[in-house]
């Protein structure tokens, strides 16, 4: 079974689509190459409470485990 971080990476379009990621209190702040690859349904299935898009910048609201999830994703990159 995939981890929460792996499921979020998939929802963001894969590791190759993620330019940058950081945890910020309750959100993952990300920059992606191609915003059209983002699957909001998959992100919500992975535990996201919401997704905020601003061009190539995407914030995934996941709660207080944002920092550890961001660290796990950074380790995958």
N, CA, C and O atoms as a Maestro MAE file, in Angstrom:
{
 s_m_m2io_version
 :::
 2.0.0
}

f_m_ct {
 s_m_title
 :::
 protein
 m_atom[308] {
  # First column is atom index #
  i_m_mmod_type
  r_m_x_coord
  r_m_y_coord
  r_m_z_coord
  i_m_residue_number
  s_m_chain_name
  s_m_pdb_residue_name
  s_m_pdb_atom_name
  i_m_atomic_number
  :::
  1 25 0.847 -1.188 0.000 1 A "UNK " " N  " 7
  2 3 0.000 0.000 0.000 1 A "UNK " " CA " 6
  3 2 0.888 1.245 0.000 1 A "UNK " " C  " 6
  4 15 1.879 1.311 0.726 1 A "UNK " " O  " 8
  5 25 0.526 2.211 -0.808 2 A "UNK " " N  " 7
  6 3 1.307 3.436 -0.943 2 A "UNK " " CA " 6
  7 2 1.112 4.336 0.276 2 A "UNK " " C  " 6
  8 15 0.046 4.350 0.891 2 A "UNK " " O  " 8
  9 25 2.157 5.081 0.608 3 A "UNK " " N  " 7
  10 3 2.080 6.017 1.728 3 A "UNK " " CA " 6
  11 2 1.306 7.267 1.313 3 A "UNK " " C  " 6
  12 15 1.048 7.493 0.131 3 A "UNK " " O  " 8
  13 25 0.948 8.062 2.301 4 A "UNK " " N  " 7
  14 3 0.250 9.322 2.021 4 A "UNK " " CA " 6
  15 2 1.090 10.195 1.093 4 A "UNK " " C  " 6
  16 15 0.564 10.800 0.159 4 A "UNK " " O  " 8
  17 25 2.392 10.259 1.349 5 A "UNK " " N  " 7
  18 3 3.288 11.066 0.517 5 A "UNK " " CA " 6
  19 2 3.291 10.562 -0.923 5 A "UNK " " C  " 6
  20 15 3.237 11.360 -1.859 5 A "UNK " " O  " 8
  21 25 3.354 9.246 -1.107 6 A "UNK " " N  " 7
  22 3 3.363 8.679 -2.464 6 A "UNK " " CA " 6
  23 2 2.058 8.988 -3.189 6 A "UNK " " C  " 6
  24 15 2.062 9.287 -4.384 6 A "UNK " " O  " 8
  25 25 0.944 8.917 -2.470 7 A "UNK " " N  " 7
  26 3 -0.350 9.220 -3.080 7 A "UNK " " CA " 6
  27 2 -0.455 10.695 -3.459 7 A "UNK " " C  " 6
  28 15 -1.044 11.035 -4.485 7 A "UNK " " O  " 8
  29 25 0.116 11.567 -2.634 8 A "UNK " " N  " 7
  30 3 0.106 12.996 -2.942 8 A "UNK " " CA " 6
  31 2 0.986 13.279 -4.150 8 A "UNK " " C  " 6
  32 15 0.617 14.075 -5.014 8 A "UNK " " O  " 8
  33 25 2.142 12.638 -4.218 9 A "UNK " " N  " 7
  34 3 3.022 12.790 -5.389 9 A "UNK " " CA " 6
  35 2 2.270 12.385 -6.656 9 A "UNK " " C  " 6
  36 15 2.347 13.081 -7.669 9 A "UNK " " O  " 8
  37 25 1.553 11.279 -6.608 10 A "UNK " " N  " 7
  38 3 0.775 10.829 -7.766 10 A "UNK " " CA " 6
  39 2 -0.271 11.872 -8.148 10 A "UNK " " C  " 6
  40 15 -0.463 12.159 -9.329 10 A "UNK " " O  " 8
  41 25 -0.950 12.439 -7.146 11 A "UNK " " N  " 7
  42 3 -1.964 13.450 -7.401 11 A "UNK " " CA " 6
  43 2 -1.399 14.739 -7.960 11 A "UNK " " C  " 6
  44 15 -2.101 15.492 -8.636 11 A "UNK " " O  " 8
  45 25 -0.127 14.992 -7.679 12 A "UNK " " N  " 7
  46 3 0.536 16.186 -8.209 12 A "UNK " " CA " 6
  47 2 1.154 15.944 -9.586 12 A "UNK " " C  " 6
  48 15 1.826 16.820 -10.131 12 A "UNK " " O  " 8
  49 25 0.930 14.772 -10.138 13 A "UNK " " N  " 7
  50 3 1.422 14.496 -11.488 13 A "UNK " " CA " 6
  51 2 2.748 13.773 -11.520 13 A "UNK " " C  " 6
  52 15 3.369 13.687 -12.579 13 A "UNK " " O  " 8
  53 25 3.202 13.251 -10.397 14 A "UNK " " N  " 7
  54 3 4.456 12.501 -10.343 14 A "UNK " " CA " 6
  55 2 5.645 13.358 -9.944 14 A "UNK " " C  " 6
  56 15 5.579 14.587 -9.967 14 A "UNK " " O  " 8
  57 25 6.727 12.694 -9.580 15 A "UNK " " N  " 7
  58 3 7.932 13.400 -9.126 15 A "UNK " " CA " 6
  59 2 8.485 14.341 -10.185 15 A "UNK " " C  " 6
  60 15 8.985 15.417 -9.857 15 A "UNK " " O  " 8
  61 25 8.401 13.949 -11.444 16 A "UNK " " N  " 7
  62 3 8.950 14.785 -12.513 16 A "UNK " " CA " 6
  63 2 8.173 16.080 -12.692 16 A "UNK " " C  " 6
  64 15 8.689 17.029 -13.282 16 A "UNK " " O  " 8
  65 25 6.942 16.139 -12.195 17 A "UNK " " N  " 7
  66 3 6.127 17.347 -12.335 17 A "UNK " " CA " 6
  67 2 6.348 18.318 -11.174 17 A "UNK " " C  " 6
  68 15 5.966 19.485 -11.262 17 A "UNK " " O  " 8
  69 25 6.960 17.843 -10.091 18 A "UNK " " N  " 7
  70 3 7.153 18.687 -8.909 18 A "UNK " " CA " 6
  71 2 8.483 19.422 -9.027 18 A "UNK " " C  " 6
  72 15 9.543 18.802 -9.113 18 A "UNK " " O  " 8
  73 25 8.413 20.760 -9.030 19 A "UNK " " N  " 7
  74 3 9.613 21.583 -9.092 19 A "UNK " " CA " 6
  75 2 10.134 21.830 -7.685 19 A "UNK " " C  " 6
  76 15 11.335 21.744 -7.431 19 A "UNK " " O  " 8
  77 25 9.228 22.135 -6.786 20 A "UNK " " N  " 7
  78 3 9.593 22.478 -5.405 20 A "UNK " " CA " 6
  79 2 8.434 22.107 -4.490 20 A "UNK " " C  " 6
  80 15 7.271 22.162 -4.892 20 A "UNK " " O  " 8
  81 25 8.761 21.727 -3.251 21 A "UNK " " N  " 7
  82 3 7.720 21.433 -2.265 21 A "UNK " " CA " 6
  83 2 8.232 21.813 -0.885 21 A "UNK " " C  " 6
  84 15 9.405 21.615 -0.571 21 A "UNK " " O  " 8
  85 25 7.348 22.357 -0.072 22 A "UNK " " N  " 7
  86 3 7.697 22.657 1.318 22 A "UNK " " CA " 6
  87 2 6.446 22.579 2.172 22 A "UNK " " C  " 6
  88 15 5.342 22.860 1.707 22 A "UNK " " O  " 8
  89 25 6.631 22.196 3.420 23 A "UNK " " N  " 7
  90 3 5.533 22.163 4.370 23 A "UNK " " CA " 6
  91 2 5.369 23.529 5.013 23 A "UNK " " C  " 6
  92 15 6.354 24.210 5.298 23 A "UNK " " O  " 8
  93 25 4.140 23.922 5.238 24 A "UNK " " N  " 7
  94 3 3.863 25.219 5.860 24 A "UNK " " CA " 6
  95 2 2.633 25.057 6.758 24 A "UNK " " C  " 6
  96 15 1.502 25.182 6.289 24 A "UNK " " O  " 8
  97 25 2.845 24.786 8.007 25 A "UNK " " N  " 7
  98 3 1.836 24.579 9.042 25 A "UNK " " CA " 6
  99 2 0.869 23.455 8.645 25 A "UNK " " C  " 6
  100 15 1.071 22.313 9.059 25 A "UNK " " O  " 8
  101 25 -0.162 23.739 7.865 26 A "UNK " " N  " 7
  102 3 -1.151 22.713 7.499 26 A "UNK " " CA " 6
  103 2 -1.208 22.465 5.994 26 A "UNK " " C  " 6
  104 15 -2.083 21.742 5.518 26 A "UNK " " O  " 8
  105 25 -0.285 23.058 5.246 27 A "UNK " " N  " 7
  106 3 -0.326 22.952 3.789 27 A "UNK " " CA " 6
  107 2 1.003 22.505 3.211 27 A "UNK " " C  " 6
  108 15 2.069 22.735 3.781 27 A "UNK " " O  " 8
  109 25 0.904 21.863 2.069 28 A "UNK " " N  " 7
  110 3 2.079 21.618 1.247 28 A "UNK " " CA " 6
  111 2 2.075 22.695 0.181 28 A "UNK " " C  " 6
  112 15 1.138 22.790 -0.611 28 A "UNK " " O  " 8
  113 25 3.101 23.490 0.159 29 A "UNK " " N  " 7
  114 3 3.228 24.508 -0.893 29 A "UNK " " CA " 6
  115 2 4.127 23.924 -1.960 29 A "UNK " " C  " 6
  116 15 5.264 23.536 -1.695 29 A "UNK " " O  " 8
  117 25 3.604 23.867 -3.161 30 A "UNK " " N  " 7
  118 3 4.347 23.240 -4.251 30 A "UNK " " CA " 6
  119 2 4.368 24.136 -5.473 30 A "UNK " " C  " 6
  120 15 3.513 25.002 -5.657 30 A "UNK " " O  " 8
  121 25 5.364 23.902 -6.292 31 A "UNK " " N  " 7
  122 3 5.397 24.482 -7.634 31 A "UNK " " CA " 6
  123 2 5.533 23.301 -8.580 31 A "UNK " " C  " 6
  124 15 6.365 22.419 -8.369 31 A "UNK " " O  " 8
  125 25 4.717 23.288 -9.616 32 A "UNK " " N  " 7
  126 3 4.726 22.179 -10.564 32 A "UNK " " CA " 6
  127 2 5.062 22.669 -11.960 32 A "UNK " " C  " 6
  128 15 4.871 23.841 -12.286 32 A "UNK " " O  " 8
  129 25 5.561 21.767 -12.771 33 A "UNK " " N  " 7
  130 3 5.865 22.081 -14.172 33 A "UNK " " CA " 6
  131 2 4.584 22.289 -14.966 33 A "UNK " " C  " 6
  132 15 4.429 23.286 -15.671 33 A "UNK " " O  " 8
  133 25 3.664 21.329 -14.842 34 A "UNK " " N  " 7
  134 3 2.457 21.317 -15.665 34 A "UNK " " CA " 6
  135 2 1.223 21.184 -14.762 34 A "UNK " " C  " 6
  136 15 0.904 20.081 -14.316 34 A "UNK " " O  " 8
  137 25 0.532 22.284 -14.493 35 A "UNK " " N  " 7
  138 3 -0.635 22.230 -13.606 35 A "UNK " " CA " 6
  139 2 -1.768 21.347 -14.114 35 A "UNK " " C  " 6
  140 15 -2.605 20.914 -13.321 35 A "UNK " " O  " 8
  141 25 -1.817 21.070 -15.415 36 A "UNK " " N  " 7
  142 3 -2.894 20.235 -15.946 36 A "UNK " " CA " 6
  143 2 -2.758 18.771 -15.526 36 A "UNK " " C  " 6
  144 15 -3.709 18.003 -15.666 36 A "UNK " " O  " 8
  145 25 -1.591 18.373 -15.012 37 A "UNK " " N  " 7
  146 3 -1.386 16.999 -14.553 37 A "UNK " " CA " 6
  147 2 -1.906 16.758 -13.145 37 A "UNK " " C  " 6
  148 15 -1.943 15.615 -12.691 37 A "UNK " " O  " 8
  149 25 -2.305 17.805 -12.452 38 A "UNK " " N  " 7
  150 3 -2.784 17.673 -11.078 38 A "UNK " " CA " 6
  151 2 -4.161 17.021 -11.067 38 A "UNK " " C  " 6
  152 15 -5.063 17.420 -11.802 38 A "UNK " " O  " 8
  153 25 -4.300 16.007 -10.214 39 A "UNK " " N  " 7
  154 3 -5.559 15.274 -10.075 39 A "UNK " " CA " 6
  155 2 -6.120 15.570 -8.687 39 A "UNK " " C  " 6
  156 15 -5.739 14.931 -7.706 39 A "UNK " " O  " 8
  157 25 -7.031 16.547 -8.611 40 A "UNK " " N  " 7
  158 3 -7.587 16.953 -7.319 40 A "UNK " " CA " 6
  159 2 -8.345 15.822 -6.637 40 A "UNK " " C  " 6
  160 15 -8.332 15.724 -5.410 40 A "UNK " " O  " 8
  161 25 -8.999 14.975 -7.405 41 A "UNK " " N  " 7
  162 3 -9.721 13.837 -6.825 41 A "UNK " " CA " 6
  163 2 -8.746 12.898 -6.128 41 A "UNK " " C  " 6
  164 15 -9.021 12.413 -5.030 41 A "UNK " " O  " 8
  165 25 -7.604 12.641 -6.767 42 A "UNK " " N  " 7
  166 3 -6.585 11.772 -6.172 42 A "UNK " " CA " 6
  167 2 -5.985 12.415 -4.921 42 A "UNK " " C  " 6
  168 15 -5.718 11.727 -3.936 42 A "UNK " " O  " 8
  169 25 -5.772 13.741 -4.957 43 A "UNK " " N  " 7
  170 3 -5.231 14.430 -3.785 43 A "UNK " " CA " 6
  171 2 -6.206 14.345 -2.619 43 A "UNK " " C  " 6
  172 15 -5.791 14.126 -1.481 43 A "UNK " " O  " 8
  173 25 -7.483 14.513 -2.887 44 A "UNK " " N  " 7
  174 3 -8.486 14.420 -1.821 44 A "UNK " " CA " 6
  175 2 -8.589 12.993 -1.298 44 A "UNK " " C  " 6
  176 15 -8.793 12.787 -0.101 44 A "UNK " " O  " 8
  177 25 -8.451 12.011 -2.178 45 A "UNK " " N  " 7
  178 3 -8.451 10.609 -1.750 45 A "UNK " " CA " 6
  179 2 -7.227 10.304 -0.887 45 A "UNK " " C  " 6
  180 15 -7.264 9.404 -0.048 45 A "UNK " " O  " 8
  181 25 -6.145 11.053 -1.094 46 A "UNK " " N  " 7
  182 3 -4.917 10.874 -0.308 46 A "UNK " " CA " 6
  183 2 -4.999 11.582 1.040 46 A "UNK " " C  " 6
  184 15 -4.087 11.458 1.857 46 A "UNK " " O  " 8
  185 25 -6.082 12.323 1.283 47 A "UNK " " N  " 7
  186 3 -6.261 12.972 2.569 47 A "UNK " " CA " 6
  187 2 -6.275 14.481 2.537 47 A "UNK " " C  " 6
  188 15 -6.364 15.115 3.588 47 A "UNK " " O  " 8
  189 25 -6.189 15.080 1.352 48 A "UNK " " N  " 7
  190 3 -6.211 16.542 1.263 48 A "UNK " " CA " 6
  191 2 -7.605 17.057 1.590 48 A "UNK " " C  " 6
  192 15 -8.609 16.487 1.162 48 A "UNK " " O  " 8
  193 25 -7.649 18.136 2.349 49 A "UNK " " N  " 7
  194 3 -8.926 18.777 2.682 49 A "UNK " " CA " 6
  195 2 -9.305 19.787 1.609 49 A "UNK " " C  " 6
  196 15 -10.468 20.172 1.489 49 A "UNK " " O  " 8
  197 25 -8.319 20.210 0.834 50 A "UNK " " N  " 7
  198 3 -8.565 21.178 -0.222 50 A "UNK " " CA " 6
  199 2 -7.319 21.384 -1.052 50 A "UNK " " C  " 6
  200 15 -6.214 21.026 -0.643 50 A "UNK " " O  " 8
  201 25 -7.511 21.967 -2.228 51 A "UNK " " N  " 7
  202 3 -6.416 22.260 -3.149 51 A "UNK " " CA " 6
  203 2 -6.622 23.678 -3.659 51 A "UNK " " C  " 6
  204 15 -7.697 24.030 -4.144 51 A "UNK " " O  " 8
  205 25 -5.560 24.497 -3.539 52 A "UNK " " N  " 7
  206 3 -5.621 25.878 -4.021 52 A "UNK " " CA " 6
  207 2 -4.601 26.005 -5.147 52 A "UNK " " C  " 6
  208 15 -3.418 25.722 -4.958 52 A "UNK " " O  " 8
  209 25 -5.070 26.433 -6.324 53 A "UNK " " N  " 7
  210 3 -4.191 26.567 -7.493 53 A "UNK " " CA " 6
  211 2 -4.025 28.031 -7.859 53 A "UNK " " C  " 6
  212 15 -4.989 28.796 -7.867 53 A "UNK " " O  " 8
  213 25 -2.792 28.412 -8.162 54 A "UNK " " N  " 7
  214 3 -2.474 29.759 -8.644 54 A "UNK " " CA " 6
  215 2 -1.397 29.615 -9.711 54 A "UNK " " C  " 6
  216 15 -0.210 29.780 -9.427 54 A "UNK " " O  " 8
  217 25 -1.805 29.312 -10.929 55 A "UNK " " N  " 7
  218 3 -0.833 29.063 -11.993 55 A "UNK " " CA " 6
  219 2 -0.083 27.773 -11.718 55 A "UNK " " C  " 6
  220 15 -0.690 26.712 -11.574 55 A "UNK " " O  " 8
  221 25 1.252 27.866 -11.643 56 A "UNK " " N  " 7
  222 3 2.058 26.675 -11.369 56 A "UNK " " CA " 6
  223 2 2.257 26.451 -9.876 56 A "UNK " " C  " 6
  224 15 2.849 25.449 -9.476 56 A "UNK " " O  " 8
  225 25 1.768 27.375 -9.042 57 A "UNK " " N  " 7
  226 3 1.838 27.209 -7.589 57 A "UNK " " CA " 6
  227 2 0.571 26.501 -7.111 57 A "UNK " " C  " 6
  228 15 -0.543 26.863 -7.489 57 A "UNK " " O  " 8
  229 25 0.768 25.490 -6.277 58 A "UNK " " N  " 7
  230 3 -0.359 24.709 -5.776 58 A "UNK " " CA " 6
  231 2 -0.169 24.514 -4.278 58 A "UNK " " C  " 6
  232 15 0.918 24.165 -3.819 58 A "UNK " " O  " 8
  233 25 -1.234 24.741 -3.525 59 A "UNK " " N  " 7
  234 3 -1.216 24.459 -2.101 59 A "UNK " " CA " 6
  235 2 -2.176 23.316 -1.835 59 A "UNK " " C  " 6
  236 15 -3.343 23.362 -2.226 59 A "UNK " " O  " 8
  237 25 -1.669 22.282 -1.161 60 A "UNK " " N  " 7
  238 3 -2.477 21.125 -0.814 60 A "UNK " " CA " 6
  239 2 -2.682 21.167 0.698 60 A "UNK " " C  " 6
  240 15 -1.727 21.023 1.462 60 A "UNK " " O  " 8
  241 25 -3.918 21.363 1.124 61 A "UNK " " N  " 7
  242 3 -4.245 21.464 2.549 61 A "UNK " " CA " 6
  243 2 -4.392 20.048 3.100 61 A "UNK " " C  " 6
  244 15 -5.327 19.331 2.742 61 A "UNK " " O  " 8
  245 25 -3.456 19.645 3.981 62 A "UNK " " N  " 7
  246 3 -3.495 18.270 4.496 62 A "UNK " " CA " 6
  247 2 -3.536 18.186 6.015 62 A "UNK " " C  " 6
  248 15 -3.701 17.093 6.556 62 A "UNK " " O  " 8
  249 25 -3.392 19.290 6.712 63 A "UNK " " N  " 7
  250 3 -3.417 19.246 8.170 63 A "UNK " " CA " 6
  251 2 -2.029 19.329 8.771 63 A "UNK " " C  " 6
  252 15 -1.056 19.672 8.099 63 A "UNK " " O  " 8
  253 25 -1.961 19.008 10.045 64 A "UNK " " N  " 7
  254 3 -0.739 19.242 10.813 64 A "UNK " " CA " 6
  255 2 0.438 18.334 10.442 64 A "UNK " " C  " 6
  256 15 1.546 18.541 10.935 64 A "UNK " " O  " 8
  257 25 0.221 17.348 9.597 65 A "UNK " " N  " 7
  258 3 1.350 16.504 9.181 65 A "UNK " " CA " 6
  259 2 2.000 16.998 7.890 65 A "UNK " " C  " 6
  260 15 2.697 16.239 7.216 65 A "UNK " " O  " 8
  261 25 1.776 18.259 7.546 66 A "UNK " " N  " 7
  262 3 2.333 18.817 6.305 66 A "UNK " " CA " 6
  263 2 3.863 18.759 6.283 66 A "UNK " " C  " 6
  264 15 4.449 18.367 5.274 66 A "UNK " " O  " 8
  265 25 4.509 19.142 7.379 67 A "UNK " " N  " 7
  266 3 5.977 19.150 7.383 67 A "UNK " " CA " 6
  267 2 6.573 17.756 7.198 67 A "UNK " " C  " 6
  268 15 7.463 17.591 6.364 67 A "UNK " " O  " 8
  269 25 6.113 16.740 7.949 68 A "UNK " " N  " 7
  270 3 6.681 15.404 7.723 68 A "UNK " " CA " 6
  271 2 6.392 14.850 6.330 68 A "UNK " " C  " 6
  272 15 7.244 14.180 5.746 68 A "UNK " " O  " 8
  273 25 5.211 15.118 5.794 69 A "UNK " " N  " 7
  274 3 4.889 14.645 4.446 69 A "UNK " " CA " 6
  275 2 5.788 15.342 3.429 69 A "UNK " " C  " 6
  276 15 6.294 14.697 2.510 69 A "UNK " " O  " 8
  277 25 5.993 16.655 3.582 70 A "UNK " " N  " 7
  278 3 6.884 17.386 2.683 70 A "UNK " " CA " 6
  279 2 8.296 16.820 2.746 70 A "UNK " " C  " 6
  280 15 8.951 16.661 1.716 70 A "UNK " " O  " 8
  281 25 8.760 16.519 3.937 71 A "UNK " " N  " 7
  282 3 10.108 15.949 4.097 71 A "UNK " " CA " 6
  283 2 10.207 14.592 3.406 71 A "UNK " " C  " 6
  284 15 11.218 14.289 2.773 71 A "UNK " " O  " 8
  285 25 9.168 13.779 3.524 72 A "UNK " " N  " 7
  286 3 9.174 12.465 2.867 72 A "UNK " " CA " 6
  287 2 9.206 12.621 1.350 72 A "UNK " " C  " 6
  288 15 9.916 11.887 0.663 72 A "UNK " " O  " 8
  289 25 8.439 13.573 0.828 73 A "UNK " " N  " 7
  290 3 8.426 13.817 -0.622 73 A "UNK " " CA " 6
  291 2 9.793 14.336 -1.073 73 A "UNK " " C  " 6
  292 15 10.298 13.919 -2.116 73 A "UNK " " O  " 8
  293 25 10.393 15.238 -0.301 74 A "UNK " " N  " 7
  294 3 11.731 15.746 -0.653 74 A "UNK " " CA " 6
  295 2 12.743 14.606 -0.700 74 A "UNK " " C  " 6
  296 15 13.633 14.604 -1.551 74 A "UNK " " O  " 8
  297 25 12.617 13.639 0.203 75 A "UNK " " N  " 7
  298 3 13.526 12.492 0.197 75 A "UNK " " CA " 6
  299 2 13.355 11.641 -1.058 75 A "UNK " " C  " 6
  300 15 14.302 10.998 -1.512 75 A "UNK " " O  " 8
  301 25 12.147 11.638 -1.616 76 A "UNK " " N  " 7
  302 3 11.887 10.858 -2.842 76 A "UNK " " CA " 6
  303 2 12.475 11.549 -4.076 76 A "UNK " " C  " 6
  304 15 12.785 10.891 -5.069 76 A "UNK " " O  " 8
  305 25 12.625 12.866 -4.011 77 A "UNK " " N  " 7
  306 3 13.043 13.638 -5.185 77 A "UNK " " CA " 6
  307 2 14.516 13.503 -5.481 77 A "UNK " " C  " 6
  308 15 15.010 14.097 -6.440 77 A "UNK " " O  " 8
  :::
 }
 m_bond[307] {
  # First column is bond index #
  i_m_from
  i_m_to
  i_m_order
  :::
  1 1 2 1
  2 2 3 1
  3 3 4 2
  4 3 5 1
  5 5 6 1
  6 6 7 1
  7 7 8 2
  8 7 9 1
  9 9 10 1
  10 10 11 1
  11 11 12 2
  12 11 13 1
  13 13 14 1
  14 14 15 1
  15 15 16 2
  16 15 17 1
  17 17 18 1
  18 18 19 1
  19 19 20 2
  20 19 21 1
  21 21 22 1
  22 22 23 1
  23 23 24 2
  24 23 25 1
  25 25 26 1
  26 26 27 1
  27 27 28 2
  28 27 29 1
  29 29 30 1
  30 30 31 1
  31 31 32 2
  32 31 33 1
  33 33 34 1
  34 34 35 1
  35 35 36 2
  36 35 37 1
  37 37 38 1
  38 38 39 1
  39 39 40 2
  40 39 41 1
  41 41 42 1
  42 42 43 1
  43 43 44 2
  44 43 45 1
  45 45 46 1
  46 46 47 1
  47 47 48 2
  48 47 49 1
  49 49 50 1
  50 50 51 1
  51 51 52 2
  52 51 53 1
  53 53 54 1
  54 54 55 1
  55 55 56 2
  56 55 57 1
  57 57 58 1
  58 58 59 1
  59 59 60 2
  60 59 61 1
  61 61 62 1
  62 62 63 1
  63 63 64 2
  64 63 65 1
  65 65 66 1
  66 66 67 1
  67 67 68 2
  68 67 69 1
  69 69 70 1
  70 70 71 1
  71 71 72 2
  72 71 73 1
  73 73 74 1
  74 74 75 1
  75 75 76 2
  76 75 77 1
  77 77 78 1
  78 78 79 1
  79 79 80 2
  80 79 81 1
  81 81 82 1
  82 82 83 1
  83 83 84 2
  84 83 85 1
  85 85 86 1
  86 86 87 1
  87 87 88 2
  88 87 89 1
  89 89 90 1
  90 90 91 1
  91 91 92 2
  92 91 93 1
  93 93 94 1
  94 94 95 1
  95 95 96 2
  96 95 97 1
  97 97 98 1
  98 98 99 1
  99 99 100 2
  100 99 101 1
  101 101 102 1
  102 102 103 1
  103 103 104 2
  104 103 105 1
  105 105 106 1
  106 106 107 1
  107 107 108 2
  108 107 109 1
  109 109 110 1
  110 110 111 1
  111 111 112 2
  112 111 113 1
  113 113 114 1
  114 114 115 1
  115 115 116 2
  116 115 117 1
  117 117 118 1
  118 118 119 1
  119 119 120 2
  120 119 121 1
  121 121 122 1
  122 122 123 1
  123 123 124 2
  124 123 125 1
  125 125 126 1
  126 126 127 1
  127 127 128 2
  128 127 129 1
  129 129 130 1
  130 130 131 1
  131 131 132 2
  132 131 133 1
  133 133 134 1
  134 134 135 1
  135 135 136 2
  136 135 137 1
  137 137 138 1
  138 138 139 1
  139 139 140 2
  140 139 141 1
  141 141 142 1
  142 142 143 1
  143 143 144 2
  144 143 145 1
  145 145 146 1
  146 146 147 1
  147 147 148 2
  148 147 149 1
  149 149 150 1
  150 150 151 1
  151 151 152 2
  152 151 153 1
  153 153 154 1
  154 154 155 1
  155 155 156 2
  156 155 157 1
  157 157 158 1
  158 158 159 1
  159 159 160 2
  160 159 161 1
  161 161 162 1
  162 162 163 1
  163 163 164 2
  164 163 165 1
  165 165 166 1
  166 166 167 1
  167 167 168 2
  168 167 169 1
  169 169 170 1
  170 170 171 1
  171 171 172 2
  172 171 173 1
  173 173 174 1
  174 174 175 1
  175 175 176 2
  176 175 177 1
  177 177 178 1
  178 178 179 1
  179 179 180 2
  180 179 181 1
  181 181 182 1
  182 182 183 1
  183 183 184 2
  184 183 185 1
  185 185 186 1
  186 186 187 1
  187 187 188 2
  188 187 189 1
  189 189 190 1
  190 190 191 1
  191 191 192 2
  192 191 193 1
  193 193 194 1
  194 194 195 1
  195 195 196 2
  196 195 197 1
  197 197 198 1
  198 198 199 1
  199 199 200 2
  200 199 201 1
  201 201 202 1
  202 202 203 1
  203 203 204 2
  204 203 205 1
  205 205 206 1
  206 206 207 1
  207 207 208 2
  208 207 209 1
  209 209 210 1
  210 210 211 1
  211 211 212 2
  212 211 213 1
  213 213 214 1
  214 214 215 1
  215 215 216 2
  216 215 217 1
  217 217 218 1
  218 218 219 1
  219 219 220 2
  220 219 221 1
  221 221 222 1
  222 222 223 1
  223 223 224 2
  224 223 225 1
  225 225 226 1
  226 226 227 1
  227 227 228 2
  228 227 229 1
  229 229 230 1
  230 230 231 1
  231 231 232 2
  232 231 233 1
  233 233 234 1
  234 234 235 1
  235 235 236 2
  236 235 237 1
  237 237 238 1
  238 238 239 1
  239 239 240 2
  240 239 241 1
  241 241 242 1
  242 242 243 1
  243 243 244 2
  244 243 245 1
  245 245 246 1
  246 246 247 1
  247 247 248 2
  248 247 249 1
  249 249 250 1
  250 250 251 1
  251 251 252 2
  252 251 253 1
  253 253 254 1
  254 254 255 1
  255 255 256 2
  256 255 257 1
  257 257 258 1
  258 258 259 1
  259 259 260 2
  260 259 261 1
  261 261 262 1
  262 262 263 1
  263 263 264 2
  264 263 265 1
  265 265 266 1
  266 266 267 1
  267 267 268 2
  268 267 269 1
  269 269 270 1
  270 270 271 1
  271 271 272 2
  272 271 273 1
  273 273 274 1
  274 274 275 1
  275 275 276 2
  276 275 277 1
  277 277 278 1
  278 278 279 1
  279 279 280 2
  280 279 281 1
  281 281 282 1
  282 282 283 1
  283 283 284 2
  284 283 285 1
  285 285 286 1
  286 286 287 1
  287 287 288 2
  288 287 289 1
  289 289 290 1
  290 290 291 1
  291 291 292 2
  292 291 293 1
  293 293 294 1
  294 294 295 1
  295 295 296 2
  296 295 297 1
  297 297 298 1
  298 298 299 1
  299 299 300 2
  300 299 301 1
  301 301 302 1
  302 302 303 1
  303 303 304 2
  304 303 305 1
  305 305 306 1
  306 306 307 1
  307 307 308 2
  :::
 }
}
